[in-house]
Amino acid sequence: MGGKIGLKGTDGLADEAVRLGATPIAADRALASLKPLKALISGRRMERDLDWVTCSGAMGGDALRITSFESIEIVHQASSPTTVDDTVQAVQSFLEAGVDLILFCGGDGTARDIATATAKTVPILGIPSGVKMYSGVFGITPERVAKVVFAFLEGRVQAAEADLLDLDEERYRCGEWVIRPVGSALTPFEPTLTQTAKAFAVEASEAQAKAEIADDLRDQISACRDTVFLFGPGTTVQSVAEHVGVEKTLLGIDAFLNGRLVERDLNERAILRLLGDKKNAVLVLSPIGAQGFVLGRGNLQLSPEVIRRIGTGNIVVVATPAKLQRTPVLHFDTGDAALDRELGRNGYLSVVIGYHLRRMVPVG
Amino acid sequence: MTNTSPKHTEPLERTLYEQSVAGRRAITLPKADVPDAPLPDAQLRADNGLPELSESQIVRHYLRLSQMNFGVDSGFYPLGSCTMKHNPKINEQLARLPGFASIHPLQDAATVQGALEIMHGLQEALKEIGGFAAASLQPVAGAQGELTALLMIRACHADRGQAHRDRILVPDTAHGTNPASARMAGFLAVEIPSDARGNVDIDAVRAACDDRLAGIMLTNPNTLGLFEERIGDIVELVHAAGGFVYGDGANMNALTAVVRPGELGIDVMHFNLHKTFATPHGGGGPGSGPLGAGARLAEYLPGPVVEHDPAADPRYRFARPERSIGRMTAFHGNFGMLVRAFAYIRALGAAGLRTNAADAVLNANYLRGRLKSEYPVPFDRLCMHEFVSEGRPEGSSARAIDISKRLMDFGFHPPTNYFPLIVREALMIEPTETETKETLDAFAEAMLQIAAEARDAPEKLREAPHATPVSRLDEVKAARERIVTDRAARGSDGEIG
Amino acid sequence: MVNRGMIESRHSETEHAEMIRTIGIASAEQLFADVPKPLRFPSLDLPEPLAEADLARELRGQARRNTPIEDRPCFLGAGSYRHFIPATVDYVLQRGEFYTAYTPYQPELSQGMLQAMFEYQSMICQLTGMEVSNASHYDGATSLAEAILLALDATGDARDRIVMSPAVHPHYREVATTYLQGTNAEILVPDDPAIAASGLLPFVDSSTAAVVVQNPNFFGLSEQIDGLAQVVHGLGALLIVVSDPIALGLFQPPGAYGADVVVADGQPLGLPPNFGGPSLGIFATRREHIRRLVGRVVGETADTEGRRGYVLTLATREQHIRRERATSNICTNSALGALAAAVYLATLGKPGLREVAELCFNKSHYAAKQISAIPKVKVNANAQGRDFFKEFVIELTRPARDVNAILLEDHEIIGGYDLGGSFPGHENQMLLAVTELNTRAEIDNLVHALAGVVS
Ligand SMILES: Cc1ncc(COP(=O)(O)O)c(C=O)c1O
């Protein structure tokens, strides 16, 4: 038991999140994993047998020191600001040091860079802290990453191959949301603790199902006059919106009132400003397929404050039956544990899956 | 069934229209014994578009068609959820007696006392078997029973000032008619997942129980063939939340004289007479779906129902329950089916009904035991009258549909495919109690042989069936071309149709 | 019979033991372990079982306590009719391959039923002048209810009203009303039962999804329908016609005068009255509504070798695929009734059905004429000059109920339908049905008897 882990901390990705209206959280995320891990192993033999290799400063060293791990070796000096080259070089150094696992902060882009560099020689595991995290190498929450690492160190979980997915940037610039596979990587795999890669199955009836969800939503919209409807990101919500008769951006959060567009691509502050303290709002979201995140992935604009303002009872979650079939469990990861608990307080979420049809889906 | 292998381009049997020759007739009608009345010319049609054939043509046509059809009388028919048991022949004879078949629904009650007594007797028997306070024989199929029951629940909530209760919980294993009925009754259906043992996920039920709950639709045993282990708790949760429990009684064959659904807390349930009580399925109907209801919903039952008052004249009469939701069919339900079901229950009595259930369950478990090594059963526990296995034998790419088609070559009707939706490549097998052990063994042997073929000679499955009048049919072509009437009927210009 | 405590079996002792062993349980009772113990194996208070011979005796006895209309002068119709049933019909219905089969989900084993249904659809389309027919609904009343649901769906959310002629069968109206309890829609029926179809138009507006007329109507009258469809369509609504399939052998099909959906009860086509059921619901419409058609539809296709064959098609409309979004919840329907109708129509054929309709027309007109000669009895008093087909209304000097009792007791005649049952205030009126099976002698006897009753 025990082993050597390479840690690659925050890089420039956090800036992207900031631009979308979130606070820089990636640094916190590393700590949110490392602290519980420390607690899990403290007093055990593996605490002594665990060696870390990492990069300087924000790219790993700081977080490990704050968590007071002992055996830390800095094998890469990060440039400032960090670049893709930093990541690649760091991973090279980790491999030379003979690590058993590479732990990293970031999103799909980082995962892809690291996977290329490791070429499936060692498993990699992501602490979720990017904007897009569709790949199957991310833990569901930072806390759960700690559990996976612990289980890995104990030898309870094996490395398995997982899909790497990423947004097709080219087509995204043309307004299309296409997630495509970009390869695969090894990752410590425990089904309930690691995200399964977003699946791709497109069924003939998908379009039909979305039209029916739209019919249902239309009923709700007409029953709630003068309520702001905020449509969240993703293809499901986009095509549902289209059937409802409003035009919606793919990645942004757009606001509609009585069937008319109010504002596009709102960030956190804009949402709060729009709602003021009077307007009623309903937020329409769809979970990320397979992973099941409703909040906390790809919609960082929806900060805990925004959710509280809207009200946890005013979130309408939509998904086609086929999407839910590969998404057995839903997750909330707003960064505010109390809010996550409140959102999942029933243990289930009632998801709109068709016209006048809901499904109770467990919340993890 | 024989393979008559004509030239492939030639149809197996020409249609009525293809055989039609102008001027041919099969029947002559009575001579007019009254003077002709002047017909309103403007309203007449030139041609009613029917074919013209002789009687022998018609008889041979339908005889040949019958030989291209497979019924329970032809062989083993383990079509899950449909209870394809033997239909006793005496019941056919009795239902055809003029005293039953030839009575008019609007005749004076005094002239149909025998019919009313049978209906009353059946109402009483269903109450006794189901543990209900009242019964109505109006619904003419299971699905109509579902709709009726939901309308009753709706009406009762409305009467109690609870019209806002608009949600009906429907387990994800439920038959497709359940959510469709919920929608027709104006409810919003909330799908409840199944748990790891194949039961309704009770935590999801709990999470869905709120002040908008109207009720739950429970099939017990459920469509996985499993008895809901926590049915008592589910009923309690739903009742505590102010909802009603509707029972889909399609699977009652497992439970007759074993447990009364009413005593399990079911508030209203439909019986499928064409399943549990052996009325023939008719190639897709007619069916019959009477309802039993507990005290809280009894007065909402659809009417008319038959009442008995020994002191009155006549003693049996039609009446409407107090707050009846109304009529569901033009007259009194499918009386012809009621006679058969009544005769069936009369012949068996309570002991026979229990033996039915016991043998149905025994036969299903026996087959499950014999097949599960090759056809894994995802929820593997003792089953009731049927079980659902996965039709994808280890080490082969065969699918449920291939196995089904190949079964035909062995002289068996396939099980139900792809239902319930939560089992991959589902094969839903319901042997019923009327099959002998030899038949079950022969079926098991065939299934095991097919699993072996799936590995060693997969083309035998892919190309199956081989021994039927036609090979696999192109359903996509049918859906694309949508030819739903005979070209020969439409004439060469294809105008109508 | 193997007896094991609470559980008996029809398998032999050795078979039973072997099965129990294969299952891996100790006793058959274990199979029911999931059933709550206190409720398990209730003792049911049902009559003792009967041997086949005793069962036959008991039910024959019950049958004798009914008065069948088969061999009696019968003038009762109102939705269920005594027509002749050719012997071919029951010959075919009794084939076990047909009546013990179920829905033809597996087409390779069901070509017989599928082709018969395809031919049924073809003949129904010819008769009604529609383009697509389903393979059957439960009965005429439920067909109408679902035709209304089709119209509500086809015409959109803003239309939630049905304008229905008061001369539609009152029980059909009741069934449609029950079916609509789950919707916001309502049925508007003008009060005056004698209103003509054109009199419905003032009630039609932008909230109307459909206009429903019956032709010939419940009182037997033919409706003046020319031009009605154009006006109804002009207002954005559909025209639903409830028809009598026998009349269609002779008269204009509803398709010819613009109907969008045609429904009918198929009992006259080879089905005995069966005390009201099983019957057959006929349901046909235009091709543009094919995706809204309820129930099963059979389509033509080919097998892998190019041989013609038939399958259930457009299943995505149906409940087992669409579930909550299905056009209807209907599953089991009236396949055997449709088979009976197909054999009946094939046997009667083009000239035969026309002749049956002519006989009904002539005999009912003869009866009406003879009855109208009875002093104090009026025929179609509220519909002077209107054409009728096989039914008409007579007005008597005393309650129809009493008259029927006398007709039965003193003359063994089954009289007409007491209109007071559905139309309060019309207690002295009865609806008489005359078909090809009513002989001139029967009619003359009825006239004679009526004359005696009212004098
Ligand atoms: C479980 C279940 N529920 C309901 C039904 C519907 O019954 P019916 O076909 O009589 O309408 C069926 C019929 O197949 C069924 O299997």
GROMACS .gro file of N, CA and C in nm, chain A residues 204-286:
model
  249
  204ALA      N    1  -3.359   0.793  -3.238
  204ALA     CA    2  -3.449   0.856  -3.335
  204ALA      C    3  -3.554   0.939  -3.263
  205SER      N    4  -3.591   0.894  -3.145
  205SER     CA    5  -3.701   0.960  -3.076
  205SER      C    6  -3.655   1.080  -2.994
  206GLU      N    7  -3.525   1.106  -2.993
  206GLU     CA    8  -3.476   1.216  -2.911
  206GLU      C    9  -3.544   1.349  -2.945
  207ALA      N   10  -3.555   1.376  -3.073
  207ALA     CA   11  -3.615   1.503  -3.114
  207ALA      C   12  -3.760   1.508  -3.069
  208GLN      N   13  -3.827   1.394  -3.084
  208GLN     CA   14  -3.966   1.384  -3.041
  208GLN      C   15  -3.978   1.410  -2.891
  209ALA      N   16  -3.889   1.347  -2.816
  209ALA     CA   17  -3.893   1.362  -2.671
  209ALA      C   18  -3.872   1.508  -2.631
  210LYS      N   19  -3.782   1.575  -2.701
  210LYS     CA   20  -3.758   1.715  -2.668
  210LYS      C   21  -3.880   1.801  -2.701
  211ALA      N   22  -3.947   1.767  -2.810
  211ALA     CA   23  -4.067   1.842  -2.845
  211ALA      C   24  -4.174   1.825  -2.737
  212GLU      N   25  -4.180   1.704  -2.682
  212GLU     CA   26  -4.280   1.680  -2.578
  212GLU      C   27  -4.245   1.753  -2.449
  213ILE      N   28  -4.117   1.753  -2.415
  213ILE     CA   29  -4.073   1.828  -2.297
  213ILE      C   30  -4.109   1.975  -2.318
  214ALA      N   31  -4.090   2.023  -2.440
  214ALA     CA   32  -4.122   2.162  -2.470
  214ALA      C   33  -4.271   2.188  -2.452
  215ASP      N   34  -4.355   2.093  -2.496
  215ASP     CA   35  -4.499   2.109  -2.476
  215ASP      C   36  -4.531   2.126  -2.329
  216ASP      N   37  -4.466   2.046  -2.248
  216ASP     CA   38  -4.490   2.052  -2.105
  216ASP      C   39  -4.447   2.188  -2.050
  217LEU      N   40  -4.329   2.229  -2.093
  217LEU     CA   41  -4.274   2.356  -2.045
  217LEU      C   42  -4.363   2.473  -2.088
  218ARG      N   43  -4.417   2.460  -2.207
  218ARG     CA   44  -4.505   2.567  -2.256
  218ARG      C   45  -4.625   2.583  -2.163
  219ASP      N   46  -4.679   2.470  -2.119
  219ASP     CA   47  -4.789   2.476  -2.021
  219ASP      C   48  -4.744   2.551  -1.895
  220GLN      N   49  -4.623   2.519  -1.849
  220GLN     CA   50  -4.574   2.583  -1.727
  220GLN      C   51  -4.552   2.732  -1.748
  221ILE      N   52  -4.502   2.766  -1.866
  221ILE     CA   53  -4.476   2.907  -1.893
  221ILE      C   54  -4.607   2.985  -1.896
  222SER      N   55  -4.708   2.925  -1.961
  222SER     CA   56  -4.833   3.000  -1.970
  222SER      C   57  -4.903   3.007  -1.835
  223ALA      N   58  -4.870   2.911  -1.745
  223ALA     CA   59  -4.929   2.916  -1.612
  223ALA      C   60  -4.858   3.017  -1.522
  224CYS      N   61  -4.741   3.065  -1.562
  224CYS     CA   62  -4.662   3.156  -1.477
  224CYS      C   63  -4.635   3.285  -1.551
  225ARG      N   64  -4.733   3.365  -1.567
  225ARG     CA   65  -4.710   3.494  -1.633
  225ARG      C   66  -4.620   3.582  -1.546
  226ASP      N   67  -4.548   3.668  -1.611
  226ASP     CA   68  -4.459   3.763  -1.543
  226ASP      C   69  -4.353   3.695  -1.458
  227THR      N   70  -4.321   3.574  -1.496
  227THR     CA   71  -4.210   3.506  -1.429
  227THR      C   72  -4.094   3.501  -1.529
  228VAL      N   73  -3.975   3.532  -1.481
  228VAL     CA   74  -3.858   3.524  -1.568
  228VAL      C   75  -3.818   3.378  -1.582
  229PHE      N   76  -3.809   3.331  -1.704
  229PHE     CA   77  -3.759   3.195  -1.728
  229PHE      C   78  -3.614   3.203  -1.772
  230LEU      N   79  -3.528   3.144  -1.691
  230LEU     CA   80  -3.385   3.140  -1.724
  230LEU      C   81  -3.354   3.004  -1.783
  231PHE      N   82  -3.309   3.003  -1.906
  231PHE     CA   83  -3.274   2.876  -1.970
  231PHE      C   84  -3.125   2.854  -1.961
  232GLY      N   85  -3.085   2.740  -1.907
  232GLY     CA   86  -2.945   2.709  -1.886
  232GLY      C   87  -2.879   2.654  -2.012
  233PRO      N   88  -2.750   2.619  -1.999
  233PRO     CA   89  -2.674   2.575  -2.117
  233PRO      C   90  -2.703   2.431  -2.159
  234GLY      N   91  -2.655   2.398  -2.278
  234GLY     CA   92  -2.660   2.260  -2.326
  234GLY      C   93  -2.759   2.240  -2.438
  235THR      N   94  -2.743   2.125  -2.505
  235THR     CA   95  -2.826   2.099  -2.622
  235THR      C   96  -2.971   2.070  -2.585
  236THR      N   97  -2.994   1.999  -2.475
  236THR     CA   98  -3.132   1.966  -2.440
  236THR      C   99  -3.213   2.093  -2.420
  237VAL      N  100  -3.161   2.180  -2.334
  237VAL     CA  101  -3.234   2.303  -2.307
  237VAL      C  102  -3.247   2.388  -2.433
  238GLN      N  103  -3.140   2.388  -2.512
  238GLN     CA  104  -3.146   2.470  -2.633
  238GLN      C  105  -3.258   2.421  -2.727
  239SER      N  106  -3.265   2.289  -2.748
  239SER     CA  107  -3.367   2.248  -2.844
  239SER      C  108  -3.507   2.252  -2.783
  240VAL      N  109  -3.516   2.233  -2.652
  240VAL     CA  110  -3.646   2.252  -2.588
  240VAL      C  111  -3.691   2.397  -2.607
  241ALA      N  112  -3.596   2.489  -2.585
  241ALA     CA  113  -3.628   2.632  -2.601
  241ALA      C  114  -3.674   2.660  -2.744
  242GLU      N  115  -3.607   2.596  -2.836
  242GLU     CA  116  -3.643   2.616  -2.976
  242GLU      C  117  -3.787   2.572  -3.001
  243HIS      N  118  -3.825   2.456  -2.945
  243HIS     CA  119  -3.962   2.408  -2.961
  243HIS      C  120  -4.063   2.500  -2.892
  244VAL      N  121  -4.018   2.560  -2.781
  244VAL     CA  122  -4.107   2.653  -2.711
  244VAL      C  123  -4.123   2.779  -2.795
  245GLY      N  124  -4.027   2.802  -2.884
  245GLY     CA  125  -4.040   2.918  -2.973
  245GLY      C  126  -3.950   3.033  -2.935
  246VAL      N  127  -3.846   3.006  -2.857
  246VAL     CA  128  -3.751   3.113  -2.828
  246VAL      C  129  -3.613   3.069  -2.873
  247GLU      N  130  -3.531   3.166  -2.911
  247GLU     CA  131  -3.400   3.132  -2.960
  247GLU      C  132  -3.299   3.147  -2.849
  248LYS      N  133  -3.223   3.044  -2.830
  248LYS     CA  134  -3.136   3.042  -2.712
  248LYS      C  135  -2.992   3.010  -2.750
  249THR      N  136  -2.898   3.075  -2.680
  249THR     CA  137  -2.757   3.044  -2.706
  249THR      C  138  -2.727   2.907  -2.649
  250LEU      N  139  -2.620   2.846  -2.701
  250LEU     CA  140  -2.590   2.710  -2.659
  250LEU      C  141  -2.531   2.702  -2.520
  251LEU      N  142  -2.434   2.789  -2.494
  251LEU     CA  143  -2.361   2.776  -2.368
  251LEU      C  144  -2.407   2.874  -2.262
  252GLY      N  145  -2.477   2.978  -2.304
  252GLY     CA  146  -2.507   3.083  -2.208
  252GLY      C  147  -2.634   3.056  -2.130
  253ILE      N  148  -2.664   3.148  -2.041
  253ILE     CA  149  -2.790   3.147  -1.970
  253ILE      C  150  -2.869   3.266  -2.021
  254ASP      N  151  -2.984   3.237  -2.080
  254ASP     CA  152  -3.065   3.341  -2.142
  254ASP      C  153  -3.195   3.358  -2.065
  255ALA      N  154  -3.241   3.482  -2.057
  255ALA     CA  155  -3.363   3.510  -1.980
  255ALA      C  156  -3.478   3.548  -2.073
  256PHE      N  157  -3.595   3.493  -2.042
  256PHE     CA  158  -3.715   3.523  -2.120
  256PHE      C  159  -3.828   3.561  -2.026
  257LEU      N  160  -3.910   3.653  -2.075
  257LEU     CA  161  -4.026   3.695  -1.995
  257LEU      C  162  -4.147   3.696  -2.087
  258ASN      N  163  -4.250   3.625  -2.047
  258ASN     CA  164  -4.373   3.615  -2.128
  258ASN      C  165  -4.343   3.586  -2.276
  259GLY      N  166  -4.252   3.490  -2.293
  259GLY     CA  167  -4.224   3.444  -2.429
  259GLY      C  168  -4.126   3.531  -2.506
  260ARG      N  169  -4.076   3.640  -2.446
  260ARG     CA  170  -3.982   3.728  -2.519
  260ARG      C  171  -3.845   3.725  -2.454
  261LEU      N  172  -3.745   3.737  -2.539
  261LEU     CA  173  -3.609   3.742  -2.489
  261LEU      C  174  -3.588   3.870  -2.409
  262VAL      N  175  -3.528   3.856  -2.292
  262VAL     CA  176  -3.493   3.974  -2.213
  262VAL      C  177  -3.344   4.002  -2.228
  263GLU      N  178  -3.265   3.898  -2.208
  263GLU     CA  179  -3.121   3.917  -2.215
  263GLU      C  180  -3.051   3.784  -2.239
  264ARG      N  181  -2.940   3.791  -2.314
  264ARG     CA  182  -2.866   3.670  -2.346
  264ARG      C  183  -2.740   3.659  -2.263
  265ASP      N  184  -2.693   3.536  -2.248
  265ASP     CA  185  -2.559   3.512  -2.198
  265ASP      C  186  -2.530   3.585  -2.067
  266LEU      N  187  -2.618   3.566  -1.972
  266LEU     CA  188  -2.606   3.638  -1.846
  266LEU      C  189  -2.495   3.577  -1.760
  267ASN      N  190  -2.419   3.662  -1.693
  267ASN     CA  191  -2.329   3.608  -1.592
  267ASN      C  192  -2.394   3.627  -1.455
  268GLU      N  193  -2.322   3.584  -1.355
  268GLU     CA  194  -2.379   3.584  -1.221
  268GLU      C  195  -2.438   3.720  -1.182
  269ARG      N  196  -2.357   3.824  -1.202
  269ARG     CA  197  -2.404   3.956  -1.161
  269ARG      C  198  -2.526   4.000  -1.240
  270ALA      N  199  -2.524   3.968  -1.370
  270ALA     CA  200  -2.636   4.009  -1.455
  270ALA      C  201  -2.766   3.940  -1.412
  271ILE      N  202  -2.755   3.816  -1.372
  271ILE     CA  203  -2.876   3.746  -1.329
  271ILE      C  204  -2.933   3.813  -1.205
  272LEU      N  205  -2.845   3.839  -1.110
  272LEU     CA  206  -2.891   3.900  -0.985
  272LEU      C  207  -2.951   4.038  -1.011
  273ARG      N  208  -2.885   4.112  -1.103
  273ARG     CA  209  -2.936   4.245  -1.135
  273ARG      C  210  -3.074   4.234  -1.199
  274LEU      N  211  -3.088   4.139  -1.293
  274LEU     CA  212  -3.213   4.125  -1.365
  274LEU      C  213  -3.329   4.090  -1.271
  275LEU      N  214  -3.300   4.000  -1.179
  275LEU     CA  215  -3.409   3.956  -1.092
  275LEU      C  216  -3.442   4.059  -0.985
  276GLY      N  217  -3.343   4.143  -0.954
  276GLY     CA  218  -3.366   4.243  -0.849
  276GLY      C  219  -3.414   4.172  -0.725
  277ASP      N  220  -3.506   4.228  -0.651
  277ASP     CA  221  -3.557   4.151  -0.538
  277ASP      C  222  -3.707   4.128  -0.549
  278LYS      N  223  -3.759   4.151  -0.667
  278LYS     CA  224  -3.903   4.131  -0.682
  278LYS      C  225  -3.940   4.014  -0.772
  279LYS      N  226  -3.875   4.009  -0.887
  279LYS     CA  227  -3.925   3.917  -0.990
  279LYS      C  228  -3.917   3.770  -0.950
  280ASN      N  229  -4.021   3.696  -0.986
  280ASN     CA  230  -4.018   3.551  -0.972
  280ASN      C  231  -3.941   3.493  -1.089
  281ALA      N  232  -3.869   3.386  -1.061
  281ALA     CA  233  -3.791   3.325  -1.169
  281ALA      C  234  -3.802   3.174  -1.164
  282VAL      N  235  -3.793   3.116  -1.281
  282VAL     CA  236  -3.784   2.971  -1.293
  282VAL      C  237  -3.658   2.942  -1.374
  283LEU      N  238  -3.580   2.848  -1.326
  283LEU     CA  239  -3.456   2.814  -1.393
  283LEU      C  240  -3.471   2.677  -1.458
  284VAL      N  241  -3.446   2.671  -1.588
  284VAL     CA  242  -3.459   2.545  -1.660
  284VAL      C  243  -3.321   2.489  -1.690
  285LEU      N  244  -3.295   2.370  -1.640
  285LEU     CA  245  -3.162   2.310  -1.656
  285LEU      C  246  -3.174   2.166  -1.702
  286SER      N  247  -3.066   2.118  -1.760
  286SER     CA  248  -3.060   1.976  -1.792
  286SER      C  249  -2.929   1.922  -1.739
   0.00000   0.00000   0.00000
